[in-house]
Amino acid sequence: MTDRPDDPPDGESATEPADTDDGVGWSFDGDEPAEPQSEPAEPPETTPPGQDDPPTLSWDGFALAWREHRRYTAFSAVLFLLSIPLGVALWEVGFDLFGAMGFDSPSEMFPDDITALFIFLNNTRAFFVFILGALTGGILTTFGLVFNGVLVGYVVTPAAAQEGFGFVLLALLPHGVLELPALFVGAAIAYRFLGNIVLYVFDRRDHFYTRGEVKRTGLLVGVSVVTLAVAAVVEMHVTTWLLDQVYGTAGA
């Protein structure tokens, strides 16, 4: 009988067909142990939360902290700005805001000898009140933003009518560009705290706060307090000097 082309040579035992592409042919290495299939590698352990974040005391760390809080900061700023027209309206209708607060005049709210330290402590107290407002569900934070917006609108309205808008801008902008964003960050920290609670409860976040987030929030607090200190010095020495130079002592 003629051997088939795929029959094994003389003296060789046939084995099962090899797993080839065409399924034809014989394998003659049946005595060799089959190579064990490699098991899939275990997935590497994930890095603990916050461990892969940029260093806290770095520009990248600060930039990430700002990105985490910028939406809440913008919300705080909008809430403050929308409250200013309410203060203007209260002045226009003749409402005695300071009388409602228990003062006979605005000067009673401040000491006779205002210093940069007094301004700094006053603003820092408001900053931490905004943050701690998270413990009230944001009510105290929101009230503080609205009240300060109303107060600004109530105070600048007669000042603008008497001295002009140029006087008001010069009296507010030099230190306000530092002071207000720092205060808004304090409110943003409170609002983000509350936002994280909601996201965590509804399984939108794996962690309430990571270690990295806690550190970056502390960095924001530190930077804001330093900014408030600089703003107090600017208000006491730069703003008053500019008002004196432009409007004279009487205008200041």
Coordinates of N, CA and C in Angstrom, one line a residue:
M1 N 0.9 -1.2 0.0 CA 0.0 0.0 0.0 C 0.9 1.2 0.0
T2 N 0.5 2.1 -0.8 CA 1.3 3.4 -0.9 C 1.0 4.2 0.3
D3 N 2.2 4.7 0.9 CA 2.0 5.6 2.1 C 1.3 6.9 1.7
R4 N 0.5 7.3 2.6 CA -0.1 8.6 2.4 C 1.0 9.7 2.7
P5 N 0.9 10.8 2.0 CA 1.9 11.8 2.2 C 2.0 12.3 3.6
D6 N 0.9 12.1 4.4 CA 1.0 12.6 5.8 C 1.1 11.5 6.8
D7 N 1.5 10.2 6.3 CA 1.8 9.1 7.2 C 3.1 9.4 7.9
P8 N 3.3 8.9 9.1 CA 4.6 9.0 9.8 C 5.7 8.2 9.1
P9 N 6.9 8.5 9.2 CA 8.0 7.7 8.7 C 8.0 6.3 9.4
D10 N 8.7 5.4 8.8 CA 8.8 4.0 9.4 C 9.5 4.1 10.8
G11 N 8.9 3.4 11.7 CA 9.5 3.4 13.1 C 8.9 4.5 14.0
E12 N 8.2 5.4 13.4 CA 7.6 6.5 14.2 C 6.2 6.2 14.5
S13 N 5.8 6.5 15.7 CA 4.3 6.3 16.1 C 3.6 7.6 15.8
A14 N 2.4 7.4 15.3 CA 1.6 8.6 15.0 C 1.1 9.3 16.2
T15 N 1.0 10.5 16.1 CA 0.4 11.3 17.2 C -0.8 12.0 16.7
E16 N -1.5 12.7 17.6 CA -2.6 13.5 17.2 C -2.2 14.6 16.2
P17 N -3.0 15.0 15.3 CA -2.7 16.0 14.4 C -2.3 17.3 15.1
A18 N -1.3 17.9 14.6 CA -0.8 19.1 15.2 C -1.8 20.3 15.0
D19 N -1.7 21.2 15.9 CA -2.6 22.3 15.8 C -2.0 23.3 14.8
T20 N -2.2 23.0 13.5 CA -1.6 23.9 12.5 C -2.7 24.7 11.8
D21 N -2.3 25.6 11.0 CA -3.3 26.4 10.3 C -4.2 25.6 9.4
D22 N -3.6 24.6 8.7 CA -4.4 23.8 7.8 C -5.0 22.6 8.4
G23 N -4.5 22.2 9.6 CA -5.1 21.0 10.2 C -4.6 19.7 9.6
V24 N -3.6 19.8 8.7 CA -3.1 18.6 8.1 C -1.6 18.3 8.5
G25 N -1.2 17.1 8.7 CA 0.2 16.8 9.1 C 0.2 16.2 10.4
W26 N 1.4 15.7 10.8 CA 1.6 15.0 12.0 C 2.7 15.7 12.8
S27 N 2.5 15.6 14.1 CA 3.5 16.1 15.0 C 4.4 15.0 15.5
F28 N 5.7 15.2 15.5 CA 6.6 14.1 16.0 C 7.3 14.5 17.3
D29 N 6.8 15.5 17.9 CA 7.5 15.9 19.2 C 6.5 15.6 20.4
G30 N 5.8 14.6 20.2 CA 4.8 14.2 21.2 C 5.4 13.9 22.6
D31 N 6.7 13.5 22.6 CA 7.3 13.2 23.9 C 7.8 14.4 24.6
E32 N 7.9 15.5 23.9 CA 8.4 16.7 24.6 C 7.3 17.4 25.4
P33 N 7.5 17.8 26.6 CA 6.4 18.4 27.4 C 6.0 19.7 26.7
A34 N 4.7 19.9 26.7 CA 4.2 21.1 26.2 C 4.5 22.3 27.0
E35 N 4.8 23.4 26.4 CA 5.2 24.6 27.1 C 3.9 25.1 27.9
P36 N 4.1 25.3 29.2 CA 2.9 25.8 30.0 C 2.5 27.2 29.5
Q37 N 1.3 27.4 29.4 CA 0.8 28.7 29.1 C 1.0 29.7 30.2
S38 N 1.5 30.8 29.9 CA 1.8 31.8 31.0 C 0.5 32.4 31.5
E39 N 0.4 32.5 32.8 CA -0.8 33.0 33.4 C -0.8 34.6 33.3
P40 N -1.9 35.2 33.1 CA -1.9 36.6 33.1 C -1.3 37.3 34.3
A41 N -0.5 38.3 34.1 CA 0.1 38.9 35.2 C -0.9 39.6 36.1
E42 N -0.6 39.6 37.4 CA -1.5 40.2 38.3 C -1.4 41.7 38.1
P43 N -2.6 42.4 38.1 CA -2.6 43.8 37.9 C -1.8 44.5 39.1
P44 N -1.0 45.5 38.7 CA -0.3 46.2 39.8 C -1.2 46.9 40.8
E45 N -0.8 46.9 42.0 CA -1.6 47.6 43.0 C -1.7 49.1 42.7
T46 N -2.8 49.6 42.8 CA -3.0 51.1 42.6 C -2.3 51.9 43.6
T47 N -1.8 53.0 43.3 CA -1.1 53.8 44.2 C -2.1 54.4 45.2
P48 N -1.8 54.4 46.5 CA -2.8 55.0 47.4 C -3.2 56.4 47.1
P49 N -4.4 56.8 47.4 CA -4.9 58.1 47.0 C -4.0 59.2 47.4
G50 N -3.7 60.1 46.5 CA -2.9 61.2 46.8 C -1.4 61.0 46.6
Q51 N -1.0 59.7 46.5 CA 0.5 59.5 46.5 C 1.1 59.9 45.2
D52 N 0.3 59.9 44.1 CA 0.8 60.2 42.8 C 0.6 61.7 42.4
D53 N 0.1 62.5 43.4 CA -0.2 63.9 43.1 C 1.2 64.7 43.1
P54 N 1.2 65.8 42.4 CA 2.4 66.6 42.4 C 2.7 67.1 43.9
P55 N 4.0 67.4 44.1 CA 4.3 67.9 45.5 C 3.4 69.1 45.9
T56 N 3.0 69.1 47.1 CA 2.1 70.1 47.6 C 2.7 71.5 47.5
L57 N 3.9 71.6 48.0 CA 4.6 72.9 47.9 C 5.3 73.1 46.6
S58 N 4.5 73.2 45.5 CA 5.1 73.4 44.2 C 4.0 74.1 43.4
W59 N 4.5 74.7 42.3 CA 3.6 75.4 41.4 C 2.5 74.4 40.9
D60 N 2.9 73.2 40.5 CA 1.9 72.2 40.0 C 0.9 71.9 41.1
G61 N 1.4 71.8 42.3 CA 0.4 71.5 43.4 C -0.6 72.6 43.6
F62 N -0.1 73.8 43.5 CA -1.0 75.0 43.7 C -2.0 75.0 42.5
A63 N -1.4 74.8 41.3 CA -2.3 74.9 40.1 C -3.4 73.8 40.2
L64 N -3.1 72.6 40.7 CA -4.1 71.6 40.8 C -5.1 72.0 41.9
A65 N -4.6 72.5 43.0 CA -5.6 73.0 44.0 C -6.5 74.0 43.5
W66 N -6.0 74.9 42.6 CA -6.9 76.0 42.1 C -7.9 75.3 41.1
R67 N -7.5 74.4 40.3 CA -8.4 73.7 39.4 C -9.5 73.0 40.2
E68 N -9.2 72.5 41.3 CA -10.2 71.8 42.1 C -11.2 72.7 42.7
H69 N -10.8 74.0 42.9 CA -11.7 74.9 43.6 C -12.2 76.1 42.7
R70 N -11.8 76.1 41.5 CA -12.1 77.3 40.7 C -13.6 77.5 40.4
R71 N -14.3 76.4 40.2 CA -15.7 76.5 40.0 C -16.5 77.0 41.2
Y72 N -16.1 76.6 42.3 CA -16.7 77.0 43.6 C -16.3 78.5 43.9
T73 N -15.1 78.8 43.5 CA -14.6 80.2 43.7 C -15.5 81.2 42.8
A74 N -15.7 80.7 41.5 CA -16.5 81.5 40.6 C -17.9 81.7 41.1
F75 N -18.5 80.6 41.7 CA -19.8 80.6 42.2 C -19.9 81.6 43.4
S76 N -18.9 81.6 44.2 CA -18.8 82.6 45.4 C -18.7 84.0 44.9
A77 N -17.9 84.2 43.9 CA -17.8 85.6 43.3 C -19.1 86.1 42.7
V78 N -19.8 85.2 42.0 CA -21.1 85.6 41.4 C -22.1 85.9 42.5
L79 N -22.1 85.1 43.5 CA -23.1 85.3 44.6 C -22.8 86.7 45.3
F80 N -21.5 87.0 45.5 CA -21.2 88.3 46.1 C -21.6 89.4 45.2
L81 N -21.2 89.3 43.9 CA -21.5 90.4 42.9 C -23.0 90.7 42.8
L82 N -23.8 89.6 42.7 CA -25.2 89.7 42.6 C -25.9 90.3 43.8
S83 N -25.2 90.4 44.9 CA -25.8 90.9 46.2 C -25.5 92.5 46.2
I84 N -24.6 93.0 45.5 CA -24.3 94.4 45.5 C -25.5 95.3 45.1
P85 N -26.2 94.9 44.0 CA -27.4 95.7 43.7 C -28.4 95.8 44.8
L86 N -28.5 94.7 45.6 CA -29.4 94.8 46.7 C -29.0 95.8 47.7
G87 N -27.7 96.0 48.0 CA -27.3 97.0 48.8 C -27.6 98.4 48.3
V88 N -27.4 98.6 47.0 CA -27.7 99.8 46.3 C -29.2 100.1 46.5
A89 N -30.0 99.1 46.3 CA -31.4 99.3 46.4 C -31.8 99.7 47.8
L90 N -31.2 99.1 48.8 CA -31.5 99.5 50.2 C -31.2 100.9 50.5
W91 N -30.1 101.4 49.9 CA -29.7 102.8 50.1 C -30.7 103.7 49.4
E92 N -31.1 103.4 48.2 CA -32.0 104.2 47.5 C -33.4 104.3 48.1
V93 N -33.8 103.3 48.8 CA -35.1 103.4 49.4 C -35.0 104.0 50.8
G94 N -33.8 104.3 51.3 CA -33.6 105.0 52.6 C -33.6 104.0 53.8
F95 N -33.3 102.7 53.5 CA -33.2 101.8 54.6 C -32.0 102.0 55.4
D96 N -32.1 102.1 56.7 CA -30.9 102.3 57.6 C -30.3 101.0 58.0
L97 N -29.3 100.5 57.1 CA -28.7 99.2 57.3 C -27.9 99.2 58.6
F98 N -27.1 100.3 58.9 CA -26.3 100.3 60.1 C -27.1 100.4 61.3
G99 N -28.2 101.1 61.2 CA -29.1 101.1 62.4 C -29.7 99.8 62.7
A100 N -30.1 99.0 61.6 CA -30.6 97.7 61.8 C -29.5 96.7 62.4
M101 N -28.3 97.1 62.2 CA -27.2 96.3 62.8 C -26.8 96.7 64.2
G102 N -27.5 97.8 64.7 CA -27.3 98.3 66.0 C -26.2 99.4 66.1
F103 N -25.9 100.0 65.0 CA -24.9 101.1 65.0 C -25.6 102.4 64.6
D104 N -25.2 103.5 65.3 CA -25.7 104.8 65.0 C -25.1 105.4 63.7
S105 N -23.8 105.0 63.4 CA -23.1 105.4 62.2 C -22.1 104.3 61.8
P106 N -21.7 104.4 60.5 CA -20.7 103.4 60.1 C -19.4 103.4 60.8
S107 N -19.0 104.6 61.3 CA -17.7 104.7 62.0 C -17.7 103.9 63.3
E108 N -18.9 103.6 63.9 CA -18.9 102.8 65.1 C -18.4 101.3 64.9
M109 N -18.4 100.9 63.6 CA -18.0 99.6 63.3 C -16.5 99.4 63.4
F110 N -15.8 100.5 63.4 CA -14.3 100.5 63.3 C -13.7 101.3 64.4
P111 N -12.5 100.9 64.8 CA -11.8 101.8 65.9 C -11.4 103.1 65.3
D112 N -11.1 104.0 66.2 CA -10.6 105.3 65.7 C -9.3 105.2 65.0
D113 N -8.4 104.4 65.4 CA -7.1 104.2 64.8 C -7.0 102.9 64.1
I114 N -7.3 102.9 62.8 CA -7.3 101.6 62.1 C -5.9 101.3 61.6
T115 N -5.5 100.1 61.8 CA -4.2 99.7 61.4 C -4.3 98.5 60.4
A116 N -3.1 98.2 59.8 CA -3.1 97.1 58.9 C -3.4 95.8 59.6
L117 N -2.9 95.7 60.8 CA -3.2 94.5 61.6 C -4.7 94.3 61.9
F118 N -5.4 95.4 62.2 CA -6.8 95.3 62.4 C -7.5 94.8 61.2
I119 N -7.1 95.4 60.0 CA -7.8 95.0 58.8 C -7.5 93.5 58.5
F120 N -6.2 93.1 58.7 CA -5.9 91.7 58.4 C -6.7 90.8 59.3
L121 N -6.7 91.1 60.6 CA -7.5 90.2 61.6 C -8.9 90.1 61.2
N122 N -9.5 91.3 60.8 CA -10.9 91.3 60.5 C -11.2 90.5 59.3
N123 N -10.4 90.6 58.3 CA -10.6 89.8 57.0 C -10.3 88.4 57.2
T124 N -9.3 88.1 58.0 CA -9.0 86.7 58.3 C -10.1 86.0 59.1
R125 N -10.7 86.7 60.0 CA -11.8 86.1 60.7 C -13.0 85.8 59.8
A126 N -13.3 86.7 58.8 CA -14.3 86.5 57.9 C -13.9 85.3 57.0
F127 N -12.7 85.2 56.6 CA -12.2 84.0 55.8 C -12.5 82.7 56.4
F128 N -12.1 82.6 57.7 CA -12.4 81.3 58.4 C -13.8 81.1 58.7
V129 N -14.6 82.1 58.9 CA -16.0 82.0 59.1 C -16.6 81.4 57.8
F130 N -16.2 81.8 56.7 CA -16.6 81.3 55.4 C -16.4 79.8 55.3
I131 N -15.1 79.4 55.7 CA -14.8 78.0 55.7 C -15.6 77.2 56.6
L132 N -15.7 77.6 57.9 CA -16.5 76.9 58.9 C -18.0 76.9 58.6
G133 N -18.4 77.7 57.7 CA -19.8 77.7 57.3 C -20.2 76.4 56.7
A134 N -19.2 75.6 56.3 CA -19.5 74.3 55.7 C -20.3 73.4 56.8
L135 N -20.0 73.7 58.1 CA -20.6 72.9 59.1 C -22.0 73.3 59.3
T136 N -22.5 74.4 58.7 CA -23.9 74.8 58.8 C -24.6 74.4 57.4
G137 N -23.9 73.6 56.7 CA -24.5 73.2 55.4 C -24.4 74.4 54.3
G138 N -23.4 75.3 54.6 CA -23.2 76.4 53.7 C -24.0 77.6 53.9
I139 N -24.9 77.5 54.9 CA -25.8 78.6 55.2 C -25.0 79.9 55.7
L140 N -24.1 79.7 56.6 CA -23.3 80.8 57.1 C -22.4 81.3 56.0
T141 N -21.8 80.5 55.2 CA -21.0 80.9 54.1 C -21.8 81.8 53.1
T142 N -22.9 81.3 52.8 CA -23.8 82.1 51.8 C -24.2 83.4 52.4
F143 N -24.6 83.4 53.7 CA -25.1 84.6 54.3 C -23.9 85.6 54.4
G144 N -22.7 85.1 54.7 CA -21.6 86.0 54.7 C -21.3 86.7 53.4
L145 N -21.3 85.9 52.3 CA -21.1 86.4 51.0 C -22.2 87.5 50.6
V146 N -23.4 87.1 50.8 CA -24.5 88.0 50.5 C -24.4 89.3 51.3
F147 N -24.2 89.2 52.6 CA -24.1 90.3 53.5 C -23.0 91.3 53.1
N148 N -21.8 90.7 52.8 CA -20.7 91.6 52.4 C -21.0 92.3 51.0
G149 N -21.7 91.6 50.1 CA -22.0 92.2 48.9 C -23.0 93.3 49.1
V150 N -24.0 93.1 50.0 CA -25.0 94.1 50.3 C -24.3 95.3 50.9
L151 N -23.4 95.1 51.8 CA -22.7 96.1 52.5 C -21.8 97.0 51.6
V152 N -21.2 96.3 50.6 CA -20.4 97.1 49.7 C -21.3 98.0 48.8
G153 N -22.4 97.4 48.4 CA -23.3 98.2 47.6 C -23.9 99.4 48.3
Y154 N -24.2 99.1 49.6 CA -24.8 100.2 50.5 C -23.8 101.3 50.7
V155 N -22.5 101.0 50.9 CA -21.5 102.0 51.2 C -21.1 102.8 50.0
V156 N -20.9 102.1 48.9 CA -20.3 102.7 47.7 C -21.3 103.7 47.0
T157 N -22.6 103.4 47.3 CA -23.6 104.2 46.6 C -23.5 105.7 47.0
P158 N -23.5 106.1 48.3 CA -23.4 107.5 48.6 C -22.0 108.0 48.3
A159 N -20.9 107.2 48.4 CA -19.6 107.6 48.1 C -19.5 108.0 46.6
A160 N -20.1 107.1 45.8 CA -20.0 107.4 44.3 C -20.8 108.7 44.0
A161 N -21.9 108.9 44.7 CA -22.7 110.1 44.4 C -22.0 111.3 44.9
Q162 N -21.2 111.2 45.9 CA -20.5 112.4 46.4 C -19.2 112.6 45.8
E163 N -18.4 111.6 45.6 CA -17.0 111.7 45.1 C -16.8 111.3 43.7
G164 N -17.8 110.5 43.1 CA -17.6 110.0 41.8 C -17.2 108.5 41.8
F165 N -17.4 107.8 40.7 CA -17.1 106.4 40.6 C -15.6 106.2 40.5
G166 N -14.8 107.2 40.1 CA -13.4 107.1 40.1 C -12.8 107.0 41.5
F167 N -13.4 107.7 42.4 CA -13.0 107.6 43.8 C -13.3 106.2 44.4
V168 N -14.5 105.7 44.0 CA -14.8 104.4 44.5 C -13.9 103.3 44.0
L169 N -13.6 103.4 42.7 CA -12.7 102.4 42.1 C -11.3 102.4 42.7
L170 N -10.8 103.7 42.9 CA -9.5 103.8 43.5 C -9.5 103.4 45.0
A171 N -10.6 103.5 45.6 CA -10.6 103.1 47.0 C -10.8 101.6 47.2
L172 N -11.2 100.9 46.2 CA -11.5 99.5 46.3 C -10.5 98.6 45.5
L173 N -10.1 99.0 44.4 CA -9.3 98.1 43.5 C -7.9 97.7 44.0
P174 N -7.1 98.7 44.5 CA -5.7 98.3 44.8 C -5.6 97.1 45.8
H175 N -6.4 97.1 46.8 CA -6.4 96.0 47.7 C -7.5 95.0 47.5
G176 N -8.6 95.4 46.8 CA -9.7 94.5 46.5 C -9.3 93.4 45.6
V177 N -8.4 93.6 44.6 CA -8.0 92.6 43.7 C -7.3 91.4 44.4
L178 N -6.8 91.7 45.6 CA -6.1 90.7 46.4 C -7.1 90.1 47.5
E179 N -7.8 91.0 48.1 CA -8.6 90.6 49.3 C -9.8 89.8 48.9
L180 N -10.6 90.2 47.9 CA -11.8 89.6 47.5 C -11.5 88.1 47.0
P181 N -10.6 87.9 46.0 CA -10.4 86.5 45.6 C -10.0 85.6 46.8
A182 N -9.2 86.1 47.8 CA -8.8 85.3 48.9 C -10.1 84.9 49.7
L183 N -11.0 85.8 49.9 CA -12.2 85.5 50.6 C -13.1 84.6 49.9
F184 N -13.1 84.7 48.5 CA -13.9 83.8 47.7 C -13.3 82.4 47.8
V185 N -12.0 82.3 47.9 CA -11.4 80.9 48.1 C -11.9 80.3 49.4
G186 N -12.0 81.1 50.4 CA -12.5 80.6 51.7 C -13.9 80.0 51.6
A187 N -14.7 80.7 50.8 CA -16.1 80.2 50.6 C -16.0 79.0 49.7
A188 N -15.1 79.0 48.7 CA -15.0 77.9 47.8 C -14.6 76.6 48.5
I189 N -13.8 76.7 49.5 CA -13.4 75.5 50.3 C -14.6 74.9 51.0
A190 N -15.4 75.8 51.5 CA -16.6 75.3 52.2 C -17.6 74.6 51.2
Y191 N -17.8 75.2 50.0 CA -18.7 74.7 49.1 C -18.2 73.4 48.5
R192 N -16.9 73.3 48.2 CA -16.3 72.0 47.7 C -16.5 70.9 48.7
F193 N -16.3 71.2 50.0 CA -16.4 70.3 51.1 C -17.8 69.7 51.0
L194 N -18.8 70.5 50.8 CA -20.2 70.1 50.8 C -20.5 69.3 49.5
G195 N -19.9 69.8 48.4 CA -20.0 69.1 47.1 C -19.4 67.7 47.2
N196 N -18.3 67.5 47.8 CA -17.7 66.2 48.0 C -18.5 65.2 48.8
I197 N -19.2 65.8 49.8 CA -20.1 64.9 50.6 C -21.2 64.4 49.7
V198 N -21.8 65.2 48.9 CA -22.9 64.8 48.0 C -22.4 63.8 47.0
L199 N -21.2 64.0 46.4 CA -20.7 63.1 45.4 C -20.3 61.8 46.0
Y200 N -19.8 61.8 47.2 CA -19.4 60.6 47.9 C -20.6 59.7 48.3
V201 N -21.7 60.4 48.8 CA -22.9 59.7 49.2 C -23.5 59.0 48.0
F202 N -23.5 59.6 46.8 CA -24.1 59.1 45.6 C -23.1 58.3 44.8
D203 N -22.0 57.9 45.4 CA -21.0 57.0 44.7 C -20.4 57.6 43.5
R204 N -20.3 58.9 43.5 CA -19.7 59.6 42.3 C -18.2 59.9 42.6
R205 N -17.8 59.6 43.9 CA -16.4 59.7 44.3 C -16.0 58.5 45.1
D206 N -14.8 57.9 44.8 CA -14.4 56.8 45.6 C -13.9 57.2 47.0
H207 N -13.4 58.4 47.1 CA -12.9 58.9 48.4 C -13.5 60.2 48.7
F208 N -13.9 60.4 50.0 CA -14.4 61.7 50.4 C -13.4 62.8 50.1
Y209 N -12.2 62.6 50.7 CA -11.0 63.5 50.4 C -9.8 62.6 50.4
T210 N -8.9 62.8 49.4 CA -7.7 62.1 49.4 C -6.7 62.9 50.2
R211 N -5.6 62.2 50.5 CA -4.5 62.9 51.3 C -4.0 64.1 50.5
G212 N -3.8 63.9 49.2 CA -3.4 65.0 48.4 C -4.3 66.2 48.4
E213 N -5.6 65.9 48.4 CA -6.6 67.0 48.4 C -6.5 67.8 49.7
V214 N -6.4 67.0 50.8 CA -6.3 67.7 52.1 C -5.1 68.6 52.1
K215 N -4.0 68.1 51.6 CA -2.8 68.9 51.6 C -2.9 70.2 50.7
R216 N -3.5 70.0 49.6 CA -3.6 71.1 48.7 C -4.6 72.1 49.2
T217 N -5.7 71.7 49.9 CA -6.6 72.6 50.5 C -5.9 73.4 51.6
G218 N -5.0 72.8 52.4 CA -4.2 73.5 53.3 C -3.3 74.5 52.7
L219 N -2.8 74.2 51.5 CA -2.0 75.1 50.8 C -2.8 76.3 50.3
L220 N -4.0 76.1 49.9 CA -4.9 77.2 49.5 C -5.1 78.1 50.7
V221 N -5.4 77.5 51.8 CA -5.6 78.3 53.1 C -4.4 79.2 53.4
G222 N -3.2 78.6 53.3 CA -2.0 79.3 53.6 C -1.8 80.5 52.7
V223 N -1.9 80.2 51.4 CA -1.7 81.2 50.4 C -2.8 82.4 50.5
S224 N -4.0 82.0 50.9 CA -5.0 83.0 51.0 C -4.8 83.9 52.2
V225 N -4.3 83.3 53.3 CA -4.0 84.1 54.5 C -2.9 85.1 54.2
V226 N -1.8 84.6 53.5 CA -0.7 85.5 53.2 C -1.3 86.6 52.3
T227 N -2.1 86.3 51.3 CA -2.7 87.3 50.4 C -3.5 88.3 51.2
L228 N -4.3 87.9 52.2 CA -5.0 88.8 53.0 C -4.1 89.8 53.8
A229 N -2.9 89.2 54.2 CA -2.0 90.1 54.9 C -1.4 91.2 54.0
V230 N -1.1 90.8 52.8 CA -0.6 91.7 51.8 C -1.7 92.7 51.5
A231 N -2.9 92.3 51.3 CA -4.0 93.2 51.0 C -4.2 94.2 52.1
A232 N -4.1 93.8 53.3 CA -4.2 94.7 54.5 C -3.2 95.8 54.4
V233 N -1.9 95.4 54.1 CA -0.9 96.4 54.0 C -1.1 97.4 52.8
V234 N -1.6 96.8 51.7 CA -1.9 97.7 50.5 C -3.0 98.6 50.9
E235 N -4.1 98.1 51.5 CA -5.2 99.0 51.8 C -4.8 100.1 52.8
M236 N -4.0 99.8 53.7 CA -3.6 100.8 54.7 C -2.6 101.8 54.2
H237 N -1.7 101.4 53.4 CA -0.6 102.3 53.0 C -0.6 102.7 51.5
V238 N -1.1 101.8 50.6 CA -1.1 102.2 49.2 C -2.4 102.8 48.8
T239 N -3.5 102.2 49.2 CA -4.8 102.8 48.8 C -5.0 104.2 49.4
T240 N -4.7 104.4 50.7 CA -4.8 105.7 51.3 C -3.9 106.7 50.7
W241 N -2.7 106.3 50.3 CA -1.7 107.2 49.7 C -2.3 107.6 48.3
L242 N -2.8 106.7 47.5 CA -3.3 107.0 46.2 C -4.5 108.0 46.3
L243 N -5.4 107.7 47.3 CA -6.5 108.6 47.5 C -6.1 110.0 47.8
D244 N -5.1 110.1 48.7 CA -4.5 111.4 49.1 C -3.9 112.1 47.9
Q245 N -3.2 111.4 47.1 CA -2.5 112.0 45.9 C -3.5 112.5 44.9
V246 N -4.6 111.7 44.7 CA -5.5 112.0 43.6 C -6.7 113.0 44.1
Y247 N -7.2 112.7 45.3 CA -8.3 113.5 45.8 C -8.0 114.4 47.0
G248 N -6.8 114.3 47.5 CA -6.4 115.2 48.6 C -6.9 114.6 49.9
T249 N -6.4 115.2 51.0 CA -6.7 114.6 52.3 C -8.2 114.6 52.6
A250 N -8.9 115.6 52.2 CA -10.3 115.7 52.5 C -11.0 114.5 51.8
G251 N -10.6 114.2 50.5 CA -11.2 113.1 49.8 C -10.9 111.8 50.4
A252 N -9.7 111.6 50.9 CA -9.3 110.4 51.6 C -10.1 110.2 52.9

